[in-house]
């Protein structure tokens, strides 16, 4: 099961006089990741490179930022994939120390910096959520609200019209069982709608 991180975690390595400052952190999407990277560039104007890798919501990125192709971003992304992470941004700021590391040395430096941060990271299992929407007669609204609460689901909104429409979110793994239970309890008087 994929997991994400609860909070950002930092690491720092000195390899042949080069300083590698790493961070792994939860991240929702590419736009947010780009904002973090832009902020790092401003915080570290003397850095030679700000390399990063992202896995978030089906979006991925591997940016070498001037390092030889495939020696920074891709290895960092591989570390995230190997740890089965989702919704995570890895960044490494490099201050060049004057000694070239070679392609293999760069790959090791970037992967080690990210791996070091991940060793200290608090991983949280990702629960995929599903949104459901249903329509029921007014007489069943109270029962439905109790079942939503008992299932640990989140009631998103309620609309009162000819019938009561409820929109809720719950873990994807329990959605089918929840729908079947409501079907039985309400004797088939629950109409499932498109949740949009």
N, CA and C atoms as an extended XYZ file, in Angstrom:
588
Properties=species:S:1:pos:R:3:atomname:S:1:resname:S:1:resid:I:1 pbc="F F F"
N         0.853       -1.181        0.000 N   UNK     1
C         0.000        0.000        0.000 CA  UNK     1
C         0.896        1.240        0.000 C   UNK     1
N         0.622        2.187       -0.907 N   UNK     2
C         1.457        3.392       -0.938 CA  UNK     2
C         1.302        4.224        0.332 C   UNK     2
N         2.348        4.976        0.635 N   UNK     3
C         2.279        5.852        1.797 CA  UNK     3
C         2.821        7.222        1.429 C   UNK     3
N         2.570        8.178        2.293 N   UNK     4
C         3.092        9.519        2.131 CA  UNK     4
C         3.817        9.885        3.417 C   UNK     4
N         4.242       11.121        3.528 N   UNK     5
C         4.964       11.556        4.711 CA  UNK     5
C         4.084       12.485        5.527 C   UNK     5
N         4.244       12.457        6.842 N   UNK     6
C         3.415       13.331        7.679 CA  UNK     6
C         3.983       14.742        7.737 C   UNK     6
N         5.312       14.865        7.732 N   UNK     7
C         5.954       16.189        7.829 CA  UNK     7
C         7.237       16.193        7.010 C   UNK     7
N         7.746       17.382        6.675 N   UNK     8
C         9.031       17.456        5.967 CA  UNK     8
C        10.174       16.969        6.857 C   UNK     8
N        11.165       16.328        6.244 N   UNK     9
C        12.350       15.854        6.957 CA  UNK     9
C        13.585       16.257        6.146 C   UNK     9
N        14.607       16.748        6.836 N   UNK    10
C        15.810       17.241        6.169 CA  UNK    10
C        17.004       16.331        6.429 C   UNK    10
N        17.972       16.403        5.528 N   UNK    11
C        19.237       15.689        5.705 CA  UNK    11
C        20.336       16.549        5.090 C   UNK    11
N        21.555       16.274        5.482 N   UNK    12
C        22.681       16.996        4.897 CA  UNK    12
C        23.889       16.082        4.849 C   UNK    12
N        24.555       16.050        3.694 N   UNK    13
C        25.762       15.250        3.510 CA  UNK    13
C        26.862       16.132        2.931 C   UNK    13
N        28.078       15.894        3.334 N   UNK    14
C        29.247       16.534        2.728 CA  UNK    14
C        30.017       15.416        2.030 C   UNK    14
N        30.160       15.539        0.720 N   UNK    15
C        30.862       14.520       -0.055 CA  UNK    15
C        31.923       15.222       -0.896 C   UNK    15
N        33.185       14.934       -0.632 N   UNK    16
C        34.312       15.561       -1.336 CA  UNK    16
C        34.141       17.073       -1.433 C   UNK    16
N        33.873       17.692       -0.321 N   UNK    17
C        33.742       19.143       -0.160 CA  UNK    17
C        32.447       19.731       -0.734 C   UNK    17
N        31.636       18.925       -1.421 N   UNK    18
C        30.328       19.409       -1.888 CA  UNK    18
C        29.309       19.184       -0.779 C   UNK    18
N        28.446       20.158       -0.612 N   UNK    19
C        27.417       20.077        0.423 CA  UNK    19
C        26.072       19.770       -0.239 C   UNK    19
N        25.403       18.705        0.211 N   UNK    20
C        24.108       18.283       -0.316 CA  UNK    20
C        23.071       18.445        0.795 C   UNK    20
N        22.114       19.338        0.574 N   UNK    21
C        21.067       19.597        1.568 CA  UNK    21
C        19.765       19.011        1.017 C   UNK    21
N        19.274       17.973        1.661 N   UNK    22
C        18.097       17.276        1.164 CA  UNK    22
C        16.859       17.534        2.001 C   UNK    22
N        15.716       17.369        1.352 N   UNK    23
C        14.431       17.460        2.054 CA  UNK    23
C        13.429       16.565        1.343 C   UNK    23
N        12.673       15.813        2.114 N   UNK    24
C        11.523       15.061        1.586 CA  UNK    24
C        10.308       15.582        2.335 C   UNK    24
N         9.224       15.807        1.602 N   UNK    25
C         8.041       16.394        2.234 CA  UNK    25
C         6.779       16.019        1.483 C   UNK    25
N         5.637       16.041        2.199 N   UNK    26
C         4.373       15.763        1.522 CA  UNK    26
C         4.091       16.869        0.510 C   UNK    26
N         3.527       16.496       -0.655 N   UNK    27
C         3.267       17.474       -1.693 CA  UNK    27
C         2.052       17.024       -2.512 C   UNK    27
N         1.129       17.952       -2.742 N   UNK    28
C        -0.123       17.611       -3.418 CA  UNK    28
C        -0.002       17.533       -4.939 C   UNK    28
N         0.756       18.451       -5.541 N   UNK    29
C         0.787       18.494       -7.006 CA  UNK    29
C         2.040       19.198       -7.510 C   UNK    29
N         2.172       19.213       -8.837 N   UNK    30
C         3.375       19.775       -9.469 CA  UNK    30
C         3.491       21.284       -9.254 C   UNK    30
N         2.383       22.004       -9.288 N   UNK    31
C         2.435       23.458       -9.098 CA  UNK    31
C         2.972       23.801       -7.708 C   UNK    31
N         2.522       23.076       -6.693 N   UNK    32
C         3.011       23.296       -5.326 CA  UNK    32
C         4.492       22.957       -5.227 C   UNK    32
N         4.891       21.883       -5.906 N   UNK    33
C         6.297       21.473       -5.897 CA  UNK    33
C         7.168       22.557       -6.533 C   UNK    33
N         6.708       23.104       -7.648 N   UNK    34
C         7.472       24.146       -8.339 CA  UNK    34
C         7.635       25.374       -7.444 C   UNK    34
N         6.596       25.698       -6.673 N   UNK    35
C         6.673       26.838       -5.749 CA  UNK    35
C         7.735       26.591       -4.667 C   UNK    35
N         7.811       25.358       -4.160 N   UNK    36
C         8.819       25.006       -3.145 CA  UNK    36
C        10.225       25.118       -3.738 C   UNK    36
N        10.395       24.606       -4.963 N   UNK    37
C        11.702       24.652       -5.622 CA  UNK    37
C        12.113       26.108       -5.875 C   UNK    37
N        11.183       26.935       -6.331 N   UNK    38
C        11.477       28.357       -6.563 CA  UNK    38
C        11.912       29.043       -5.262 C   UNK    38
N        11.242       28.697       -4.161 N   UNK    39
C        11.601       29.274       -2.860 CA  UNK    39
C        13.008       28.821       -2.437 C   UNK    39
N        13.359       27.560       -2.720 N   UNK    40
C        14.700       27.052       -2.389 CA  UNK    40
C        15.775       27.806       -3.169 C   UNK    40
N        15.494       28.109       -4.435 N   UNK    41
C        16.457       28.863       -5.248 CA  UNK    41
C        16.718       30.237       -4.633 C   UNK    41
N        15.656       30.849       -4.089 N   UNK    42
C        15.817       32.163       -3.453 CA  UNK    42
C        16.563       32.054       -2.126 C   UNK    42
N        16.310       30.979       -1.373 N   UNK    43
C        16.975       30.778       -0.080 CA  UNK    43
C        18.452       30.431       -0.241 C   UNK    43
N        18.799       29.820       -1.372 N   UNK    44
C        20.174       29.355       -1.615 CA  UNK    44
C        20.713       29.929       -2.923 C   UNK    44
N        20.887       31.247       -2.990 N   UNK    45
C        21.332       31.851       -4.253 CA  UNK    45
C        22.734       31.405       -4.679 C   UNK    45
N        23.559       30.947       -3.735 N   UNK    46
C        24.915       30.510       -4.076 CA  UNK    46
C        25.016       29.037       -4.443 C   UNK    46
N        23.890       28.323       -4.415 N   UNK    47
C        23.914       26.888       -4.717 CA  UNK    47
C        24.155       26.659       -6.208 C   UNK    47
N        24.891       25.600       -6.508 N   UNK    48
C        25.162       25.251       -7.899 CA  UNK    48
C        23.936       24.604       -8.557 C   UNK    48
N        23.194       23.807       -7.795 N   UNK    49
C        22.057       23.066       -8.355 CA  UNK    49
C        20.955       22.920       -7.305 C   UNK    49
N        19.702       22.935       -7.789 N   UNK    50
C        18.554       22.590       -6.949 CA  UNK    50
C        17.806       21.512       -7.729 C   UNK    50
N        18.108       20.268       -7.399 N   UNK    51
C        17.524       19.128       -8.113 CA  UNK    51
C        16.317       18.617       -7.340 C   UNK    51
N        15.348       18.049       -8.075 N   UNK    52
C        14.156       17.577       -7.376 CA  UNK    52
C        13.463       16.451       -8.119 C   UNK    52
N        12.641       15.731       -7.346 N   UNK    53
C        11.835       14.635       -7.878 CA  UNK    53
C        10.482       14.658       -7.171 C   UNK    53
N         9.442       14.350       -7.932 N   UNK    54
C         8.079       14.415       -7.404 CA  UNK    54
C         7.275       13.199       -7.830 C   UNK    54
N         6.501       12.668       -6.898 N   UNK    55
C         5.469       11.659       -7.179 CA  UNK    55
C         4.210       12.153       -6.485 C   UNK    55
N         3.224       12.614       -7.258 N   UNK    56
C         2.009       13.156       -6.632 CA  UNK    56
C         0.818       13.066       -7.575 C   UNK    56
N        -0.176       12.314       -7.153 N   UNK    57
C        -1.431       12.252       -7.903 CA  UNK    57
C        -1.272       11.891       -9.360 C   UNK    57
N        -0.407       10.942       -9.648 N   UNK    58
C        -0.192       10.542      -11.038 CA  UNK    58
C         0.793       11.440      -11.771 C   UNK    58
N         1.236       12.509      -11.134 N   UNK    59
C         2.231       13.389      -11.741 CA  UNK    59
C         3.594       13.012      -11.188 C   UNK    59
N         4.582       12.992      -12.083 N   UNK    60
C         5.945       12.752      -11.601 CA  UNK    60
C         6.872       13.733      -12.298 C   UNK    60
N         7.997       13.979      -11.670 N   UNK    61
C         9.006       14.865      -12.251 CA  UNK    61
C        10.368       14.418      -11.762 C   UNK    61
N        11.365       14.625      -12.602 N   UNK    62
C        12.757       14.330      -12.251 CA  UNK    62
C        13.599       15.410      -12.908 C   UNK    62
N        14.091       16.361      -12.120 N   UNK    63
C        14.792       17.522      -12.665 CA  UNK    63
C        16.255       17.524      -12.196 C   UNK    63
N        17.182       17.517      -13.170 N   UNK    64
C        18.617       17.487      -12.879 CA  UNK    64
C        19.209       18.879      -12.641 C   UNK    64
N        18.538       19.921      -13.081 N   UNK    65
C        18.969       21.306      -12.881 CA  UNK    65
C        20.456       21.529      -13.176 C   UNK    65
N        20.881       21.121      -14.363 N   UNK    66
C        22.253       21.399      -14.777 CA  UNK    66
C        23.259       20.301      -14.477 C   UNK    66
N        22.902       19.350      -13.621 N   UNK    67
C        23.787       18.198      -13.419 CA  UNK    67
C        23.715       17.353      -14.697 C   UNK    67
N        24.728       16.500      -14.955 N   UNK    68
C        24.656       15.638      -16.142 CA  UNK    68
C        23.348       14.835      -16.151 C   UNK    68
N        22.726       14.704      -17.323 N   UNK    69
C        21.428       14.036      -17.464 CA  UNK    69
C        21.360       12.687      -16.772 C   UNK    69
N        20.334       12.496      -15.976 N   UNK    70
C        20.086       11.217      -15.318 CA  UNK    70
C        20.903       10.965      -14.060 C   UNK    70
N        21.648       11.979      -13.578 N   UNK    71
C        22.490       11.739      -12.393 CA  UNK    71
C        21.877       12.261      -11.103 C   UNK    71
N        20.757       13.003      -11.182 N   UNK    72
C        20.183       13.591       -9.963 CA  UNK    72
C        18.685       13.314       -9.854 C   UNK    72
N        17.885       13.938      -10.703 N   UNK    73
C        16.421       13.820      -10.604 CA  UNK    73
C        15.912       12.394      -10.714 C   UNK    73
N        16.366       11.678      -11.734 N   UNK    74
C        15.892       10.300      -11.948 CA  UNK    74
C        16.273        9.380      -10.789 C   UNK    74
N        17.523        9.402      -10.308 N   UNK    75
C        17.849        8.554       -9.146 CA  UNK    75
C        17.026        8.920       -7.906 C   UNK    75
N        16.751       10.215       -7.707 N   UNK    76
C        15.935       10.628       -6.562 CA  UNK    76
C        14.513       10.080       -6.715 C   UNK    76
N        13.979       10.156       -7.933 N   UNK    77
C        12.636        9.630       -8.209 CA  UNK    77
C        12.589        8.121       -7.966 C   UNK    77
N        13.659        7.431       -8.362 N   UNK    78
C        13.721        5.979       -8.141 CA  UNK    78
C        13.670        5.628       -6.652 C   UNK    78
N        14.304        6.445       -5.807 N   UNK    79
C        14.260        6.207       -4.358 CA  UNK    79
C        12.818        6.327       -3.859 C   UNK    79
N        12.100        7.366       -4.317 N   UNK    80
C        10.697        7.543       -3.902 CA  UNK    80
C         9.851        6.357       -4.356 C   UNK    80
N        10.055        5.924       -5.601 N   UNK    81
C         9.279        4.785       -6.135 CA  UNK    81
C         9.599        3.501       -5.364 C   UNK    81
N        10.877        3.293       -5.102 N   UNK    82
C        11.313        2.079       -4.396 CA  UNK    82
C        10.675        1.998       -3.006 C   UNK    82
N        10.446        3.141       -2.382 N   UNK    83
C         9.839        3.171       -1.048 CA  UNK    83
C         8.307        3.200       -1.123 C   UNK    83
N         7.752        3.098       -2.342 N   UNK    84
C         6.303        3.089       -2.566 CA  UNK    84
C         5.630        4.325       -1.957 C   UNK    84
N         6.191        5.487       -2.286 N   UNK    85
C         5.657        6.742       -1.770 CA  UNK    85
C         4.775        7.424       -2.808 C   UNK    85
N         3.846        8.213       -2.332 N   UNK    86
C         2.924        8.964       -3.183 CA  UNK    86
C         2.679       10.305       -2.507 C   UNK    86
N         2.583       11.362       -3.308 N   UNK    87
C         2.358       12.685       -2.732 CA  UNK    87
C         3.576       13.182       -1.989 C   UNK    87
N         4.775       12.951       -2.585 N   UNK    88
C         6.030       13.322       -1.932 CA  UNK    88
C         6.946       14.063       -2.907 C   UNK    88
N         7.557       15.119       -2.407 N   UNK    89
C         8.572       15.878       -3.143 CA  UNK    89
C         9.917       15.671       -2.457 C   UNK    89
N        10.940       15.348       -3.251 N   UNK    90
C        12.311       15.261       -2.748 CA  UNK    90
C        13.119       16.361       -3.418 C   UNK    90
N        13.832       17.142       -2.612 N   UNK    91
C        14.695       18.187       -3.164 CA  UNK    91
C        16.099       18.021       -2.600 C   UNK    91
N        17.088       18.364       -3.421 N   UNK    92
C        18.472       18.385       -2.951 CA  UNK    92
C        19.133       19.646       -3.505 C   UNK    92
N        19.620       20.472       -2.590 N   UNK    93
C        20.361       21.675       -2.948 CA  UNK    93
C        21.840       21.309       -2.857 C   UNK    93
N        22.596       21.580       -3.936 N   UNK    94
C        24.028       21.235       -3.928 CA  UNK    94
C        24.881       22.492       -4.010 C   UNK    94
N        25.791       22.597       -3.053 N   UNK    95
C        26.844       23.607       -3.098 CA  UNK    95
C        28.102       22.886       -3.571 C   UNK    95
N        28.610       23.269       -4.730 N   UNK    96
C        29.763       22.600       -5.323 CA  UNK    96
C        31.023       22.908       -4.531 C   UNK    96
N        31.783       21.850       -4.199 N   UNK    97
C        32.973       22.017       -3.367 CA  UNK    97
C        34.273       22.038       -4.141 C   UNK    97
N        34.205       22.007       -5.480 N   UNK    98
C        35.427       22.092       -6.276 CA  UNK    98
C        35.969       20.757       -6.755 C   UNK    98
N        35.428       19.646       -6.241 N   UNK    99
C        35.889       18.317       -6.656 CA  UNK    99
C        34.772       17.637       -7.436 C   UNK    99
N        35.054       17.266       -8.685 N   UNK   100
C        34.038       16.580       -9.489 CA  UNK   100
C        33.840       15.157       -8.977 C   UNK   100
N        32.574       14.731       -8.949 N   UNK   101
C        32.258       13.411       -8.392 CA  UNK   101
C        32.101       12.335       -9.461 C   UNK   101
N        31.950       12.721      -10.715 N   UNK   102
C        31.683       11.747      -11.769 CA  UNK   102
C        30.230       11.315      -11.721 C   UNK   102
N        29.760       10.700      -12.806 N   UNK   103
C        28.344       10.321      -12.897 CA  UNK   103
C        27.920        9.387      -11.767 C   UNK   103
N        28.715        8.350      -11.519 N   UNK   104
C        28.375        7.393      -10.455 CA  UNK   104
C        28.366        8.053       -9.083 C   UNK   104
N        29.320        8.926       -8.849 N   UNK   105
C        29.391        9.637       -7.571 CA  UNK   105
C        28.201       10.556       -7.366 C   UNK   105
N        27.759       11.202       -8.441 N   UNK   106
C        26.587       12.082       -8.350 CA  UNK   106
C        25.330       11.278       -8.035 C   UNK   106
N        25.154       10.167       -8.741 N   UNK   107
C        23.976        9.321       -8.497 CA  UNK   107
C        23.951        8.889       -7.029 C   UNK   107
N        25.088        8.426       -6.519 N   UNK   108
C        25.160        7.995       -5.114 CA  UNK   108
C        24.875        9.157       -4.162 C   UNK   108
N        25.440       10.310       -4.449 N   UNK   109
C        25.261       11.464       -3.562 CA  UNK   109
C        23.797       11.874       -3.480 C   UNK   109
N        23.131       11.956       -4.625 N   UNK   110
C        21.728       12.381       -4.621 CA  UNK   110
C        20.815       11.321       -4.009 C   UNK   110
N        21.047       10.050       -4.337 N   UNK   111
C        20.196        8.997       -3.744 CA  UNK   111
C        20.449        8.890       -2.241 C   UNK   111
N        21.706        8.987       -1.815 N   UNK   112
C        22.010        8.893       -0.386 CA  UNK   112
C        21.386       10.045        0.402 C   UNK   112
N        21.402       11.249       -0.178 N   UNK   113
C        20.826       12.403        0.516 CA  UNK   113
C        19.333       12.208        0.738 C   UNK   113
N        18.622       11.730       -0.295 N   UNK   114
C        17.178       11.489       -0.176 CA  UNK   114
C        16.918       10.314        0.761 C   UNK   114
N        17.691        9.232        0.600 N   UNK   115
C        17.498        8.043        1.451 CA  UNK   115
C        17.741        8.378        2.921 C   UNK   115
N        18.737        9.213        3.191 N   UNK   116
C        19.049        9.616        4.569 CA  UNK   116
C        17.853       10.339        5.205 C   UNK   116
N        17.244       11.242        4.448 N   UNK   117
C        16.070       11.966        4.960 CA  UNK   117
C        14.913       10.989        5.194 C   UNK   117
N        14.729       10.055        4.268 N   UNK   118
C        13.614        9.106        4.391 CA  UNK   118
C        13.772        8.173        5.592 C   UNK   118
N        15.019        7.919        6.006 N   UNK   119
C        15.234        7.075        7.189 CA  UNK   119
C        14.598        7.677        8.430 C   UNK   119
N        14.549        8.996        8.486 N   UNK   120
C        14.000        9.690        9.661 CA  UNK   120
C        12.528       10.056        9.473 C   UNK   120
N        11.990        9.836        8.282 N   UNK   121
C        10.636       10.294        7.958 CA  UNK   121
C         9.558        9.418        8.595 C   UNK   121
N         8.476       10.062        8.984 N   UNK   122
C         7.307        9.373        9.527 CA  UNK   122
C         6.360        9.107        8.361 C   UNK   122
N         6.251        7.835        7.973 N   UNK   123
C         5.416        7.473        6.824 CA  UNK   123
C         3.996        7.166        7.282 C   UNK   123
N         3.035        7.600        6.463 N   UNK   124
C         1.625        7.425        6.768 CA  UNK   124
C         0.969        6.705        5.590 C   UNK   124
N         0.277        5.605        5.874 N   UNK   125
C        -0.391        4.863        4.799 CA  UNK   125
C        -1.443        5.742        4.141 C   UNK   125
N        -1.467        5.705        2.818 N   UNK   126
C        -2.453        6.485        2.067 CA  UNK   126
C        -3.749        5.694        1.972 C   UNK   126
N        -4.816        6.354        2.309 N   UNK   127
C        -6.121        5.719        2.130 CA  UNK   127
C        -6.804        6.422        0.971 C   UNK   127
N        -7.069        5.668       -0.068 N   UNK   128
C        -7.764        6.244       -1.211 CA  UNK   128
C        -9.216        6.472       -0.806 C   UNK   128
N        -9.696        7.666       -1.117 N   UNK   129
C       -11.051        8.037       -0.732 CA  UNK   129
C       -11.977        8.005       -1.943 C   UNK   129
N       -13.253        7.771       -1.670 N   UNK   130
C       -14.270        7.764       -2.725 CA  UNK   130
C       -15.414        8.663       -2.287 C   UNK   130
N       -15.925        9.427       -3.238 N   UNK   131
C       -17.076       10.284       -2.964 CA  UNK   131
C       -18.331        9.584       -3.468 C   UNK   131
N       -19.359        9.556       -2.632 N   UNK   132
C       -20.643        8.956       -2.996 CA  UNK   132
C       -21.728       10.017       -2.861 C   UNK   132
N       -22.759        9.874       -3.655 N   UNK   133
C       -23.901       10.778       -3.575 CA  UNK   133
C       -25.162        9.927       -3.688 C   UNK   133
N       -26.124       10.185       -2.800 N   UNK   134
C       -27.359        9.404       -2.844 CA  UNK   134
C       -28.568       10.286       -2.558 C   UNK   134
N       -29.690        9.767       -2.929 N   UNK   135
C       -30.961       10.449       -2.704 CA  UNK   135
C       -31.871        9.486       -1.949 C   UNK   135
N       -32.509        9.995       -0.862 N   UNK   136
C       -33.394        9.153       -0.052 CA  UNK   136
C       -34.642        9.948        0.346 C   UNK   136
N       -35.725        9.253        0.694 N   UNK   137
C       -36.895        9.945        1.233 CA  UNK   137
C       -36.532       10.616        2.568 C   UNK   137
N       -37.244       11.679        2.917 N   UNK   138
C       -36.977       12.417        4.157 CA  UNK   138
C       -36.958       11.511        5.382 C   UNK   138
N       -37.821       10.510        5.406 N   UNK   139
C       -37.936        9.635        6.571 CA  UNK   139
C       -36.643        8.862        6.847 C   UNK   139
N       -35.776        8.735        5.837 N   UNK   140
C       -34.544        7.964        6.009 CA  UNK   140
C       -33.316        8.832        6.281 C   UNK   140
N       -33.468       10.156        6.297 N   UNK   141
C       -32.316       11.039        6.471 CA  UNK   141
C       -31.577       10.768        7.783 C   UNK   141
N       -32.311       10.646        8.886 N   UNK   142
C       -31.680       10.413       10.188 CA  UNK   142
C       -30.890        9.114       10.210 C   UNK   142
N       -31.487        8.053        9.671 N   UNK   143
C       -30.816        6.755        9.610 CA  UNK   143
C       -29.527        6.870        8.792 C   UNK   143
N       -29.618        7.545        7.666 N   UNK   144
C       -28.460        7.698        6.802 CA  UNK   144
C       -27.335        8.477        7.500 C   UNK   144
N       -27.693        9.550        8.175 N   UNK   145
C       -26.692       10.350        8.897 CA  UNK   145
C       -25.994        9.512        9.966 C   UNK   145
N       -26.754        8.669       10.679 N   UNK   146
C       -26.159        7.808       11.707 CA  UNK   146
C       -25.195        6.790       11.081 C   UNK   146
N       -25.598        6.230        9.954 N   UNK   147
C       -24.754        5.236        9.270 CA  UNK   147
C       -23.469        5.879        8.732 C   UNK   147
N       -23.584        7.105        8.236 N   UNK   148
C       -22.410        7.828        7.737 CA  UNK   148
C       -21.432        8.041        8.883 C   UNK   148
N       -21.936        8.470       10.028 N   UNK   149
C       -21.077        8.705       11.196 CA  UNK   149
C       -20.456        7.395       11.685 C   UNK   149
N       -21.267        6.341       11.749 N   UNK   150
C       -20.774        5.041       12.232 CA  UNK   150
C       -19.683        4.479       11.321 C   UNK   150
N       -19.774        4.788       10.025 N   UNK   151
C       -18.788        4.275        9.066 CA  UNK   151
C       -17.514        5.118        9.064 C   UNK   151
N       -17.510        6.218        9.824 N   UNK   152
C       -16.340        7.094        9.829 CA  UNK   152
C       -16.214        7.895        8.548 C   UNK   152
N       -17.333        8.047        7.838 N   UNK   153
C       -17.339        8.806        6.586 CA  UNK   153
C       -17.526       10.288        6.895 C   UNK   153
N       -17.202       11.109        5.925 N   UNK   154
C       -17.324       12.559        6.068 CA  UNK   154
C       -18.514       13.032        5.240 C   UNK   154
N       -19.474       13.662        5.894 N   UNK   155
C       -20.634       14.201        5.194 CA  UNK   155
C       -20.220       15.531        4.571 C   UNK   155
N       -20.243       15.602        3.242 N   UNK   156
C       -19.766       16.797        2.546 CA  UNK   156
C       -20.852       17.850        2.399 C   UNK   156
N       -22.052       17.411        1.970 N   UNK   157
C       -23.168       18.350        1.915 CA  UNK   157
C       -24.500       17.617        1.820 C   UNK   157
N       -25.552       18.360        2.142 N   UNK   158
C       -26.919       17.833        2.138 CA  UNK   158
C       -27.790       18.848        1.413 C   UNK   158
N       -28.638       18.365        0.507 N   UNK   159
C       -29.575       19.240       -0.204 CA  UNK   159
C       -30.980       18.686       -0.005 C   UNK   159
N       -31.892       19.566        0.380 N   UNK   160
C       -33.283       19.155        0.586 CA  UNK   160
C       -34.127       19.639       -0.588 C   UNK   160
N       -34.730       18.696       -1.300 N   UNK   161
C       -35.618       18.995       -2.419 CA  UNK   161
C       -36.798       18.046       -2.316 C   UNK   161
N       -37.174       17.445       -3.426 N   UNK   162
C       -38.241       16.440       -3.401 CA  UNK   162
C       -37.802       15.278       -2.504 C   UNK   162
N       -36.523       15.015       -2.515 N   UNK   163
C       -35.911       14.031       -1.613 CA  UNK   163
C       -34.673       14.674       -0.996 C   UNK   163
N       -34.038       13.955       -0.097 N   UNK   164
C       -32.810       14.455        0.527 CA  UNK   164
C       -31.627       13.884       -0.246 C   UNK   164
N       -30.731       14.763       -0.680 N   UNK   165
C       -29.513       14.313       -1.363 CA  UNK   165
C       -28.335       14.529       -0.427 C   UNK   165
N       -27.555       13.487       -0.237 N   UNK   166
C       -26.383       13.557        0.628 CA  UNK   166
C       -25.145       13.206       -0.185 C   UNK   166
N       -24.088       13.963        0.022 N   UNK   167
C       -22.804       13.689       -0.622 CA  UNK   167
C       -21.808       13.434        0.492 C   UNK   167
N       -21.058       12.334        0.383 N   UNK   168
C       -20.134       11.948        1.446 CA  UNK   168
C       -18.862       11.367        0.881 C   UNK   168
N       -17.845       11.324        1.733 N   UNK   169
C       -16.554       10.748        1.336 CA  UNK   169
C       -16.158        9.723        2.383 C   UNK   169
N       -15.658        8.571        1.910 N   UNK   170
C       -15.200        7.514        2.807 CA  UNK   170
C       -14.070        6.744        2.141 C   UNK   170
N       -13.318        5.938        2.903 N   UNK   171
C       -12.239        5.155        2.293 CA  UNK   171
C       -12.789        4.239        1.198 C   UNK   171
N       -12.105        4.234        0.064 N   UNK   172
C       -12.527        3.465       -1.104 CA  UNK   172
C       -12.748        1.993       -0.768 C   UNK   172
N       -11.904        1.444        0.100 N   UNK   173
C       -11.982        0.021        0.439 CA  UNK   173
C       -13.321       -0.366        1.072 C   UNK   173
N       -13.964        0.569        1.775 N   UNK   174
C       -15.223        0.241        2.438 CA  UNK   174
C       -16.468        0.722        1.711 C   UNK   174
N       -16.315        1.315        0.536 N   UNK   175
C       -17.447        1.925       -0.166 CA  UNK   175
C       -18.514        0.903       -0.585 C   UNK   175
N       -18.087       -0.207       -1.171 N   UNK   176
C       -19.074       -1.197       -1.646 CA  UNK   176
C       -19.879       -1.781       -0.490 C   UNK   176
N       -19.199       -2.103        0.605 N   UNK   177
C       -19.886       -2.669        1.773 CA  UNK   177
C       -20.850       -1.637        2.361 C   UNK   177
N       -20.441       -0.372        2.398 N   UNK   178
C       -21.292        0.702        2.910 CA  UNK   178
C       -22.557        0.828        2.055 C   UNK   178
N       -22.389        0.802        0.740 N   UNK   179
C       -23.541        0.923       -0.166 CA  UNK   179
C       -24.492       -0.276       -0.019 C   UNK   179
N       -23.923       -1.463        0.118 N   UNK   180
C       -24.748       -2.671        0.278 CA  UNK   180
C       -25.526       -2.605        1.596 C   UNK   180
N       -24.853       -2.180        2.674 N   UNK   181
C       -25.521       -2.075        3.982 CA  UNK   181
C       -26.682       -1.088        3.913 C   UNK   181
N       -26.463        0.073        3.303 N   UNK   182
C       -27.543        1.057        3.193 CA  UNK   182
C       -28.687        0.540        2.339 C   UNK   182
N       -28.354       -0.209        1.307 N   UNK   183
C       -29.400       -0.804        0.456 CA  UNK   183
C       -30.318       -1.707        1.263 C   UNK   183
N       -29.714       -2.519        2.163 N   UNK   184
C       -30.496       -3.415        3.011 CA  UNK   184
C       -31.303       -2.634        4.051 C   UNK   184
N       -30.632       -1.733        4.769 N   UNK   185
C       -31.299       -0.971        5.834 CA  UNK   185
C       -32.457       -0.124        5.311 C   UNK   185
N       -32.304        0.399        4.108 N   UNK   186
C       -33.320        1.306        3.550 CA  UNK   186
C       -34.263        0.576        2.590 C   UNK   186
N       -34.180       -0.751        2.560 N   UNK   187
C       -35.064       -1.583        1.732 CA  UNK   187
C       -35.082       -1.115        0.282 C   UNK   187
N       -33.900       -0.797       -0.253 N   UNK   188
C       -33.787       -0.442       -1.667 CA  UNK   188
C       -34.261        0.959       -2.008 C   UNK   188
N       -34.507        1.804       -1.011 N   UNK   189
C       -35.017        3.150       -1.319 CA  UNK   189
C       -33.901        4.200       -1.399 C   UNK   189
N       -32.655        3.730       -1.514 N   UNK   190
C       -31.520        4.645       -1.706 CA  UNK   190
C       -31.209        4.668       -3.194 C   UNK   190
N       -31.196        5.862       -3.760 N   UNK   191
C       -30.819        6.004       -5.168 CA  UNK   191
C       -29.401        6.579       -5.212 C   UNK   191
N       -28.478        5.850       -5.813 N   UNK   192
C       -27.091        6.307       -5.911 CA  UNK   192
C       -26.939        7.169       -7.146 C   UNK   192
N       -26.369        8.344       -6.975 N   UNK   193
C       -26.236        9.326       -8.039 CA  UNK   193
C       -24.771        9.540       -8.396 C   UNK   193
N       -24.546       10.206       -9.515 N   UNK   194
C       -23.188       10.597       -9.900 CA  UNK   194
C       -22.706       11.620       -8.874 C   UNK   194
N       -21.565       11.396       -8.221 N   UNK   195
C       -21.137       12.274       -7.116 CA  UNK   195
C       -20.647       13.663       -7.516 C   UNK   195
N       -20.639       14.018       -8.788 N   UNK   196
C       -20.137       15.336       -9.178 CA  UNK   196
C       -21.018       16.443       -8.734 C   UNK   196
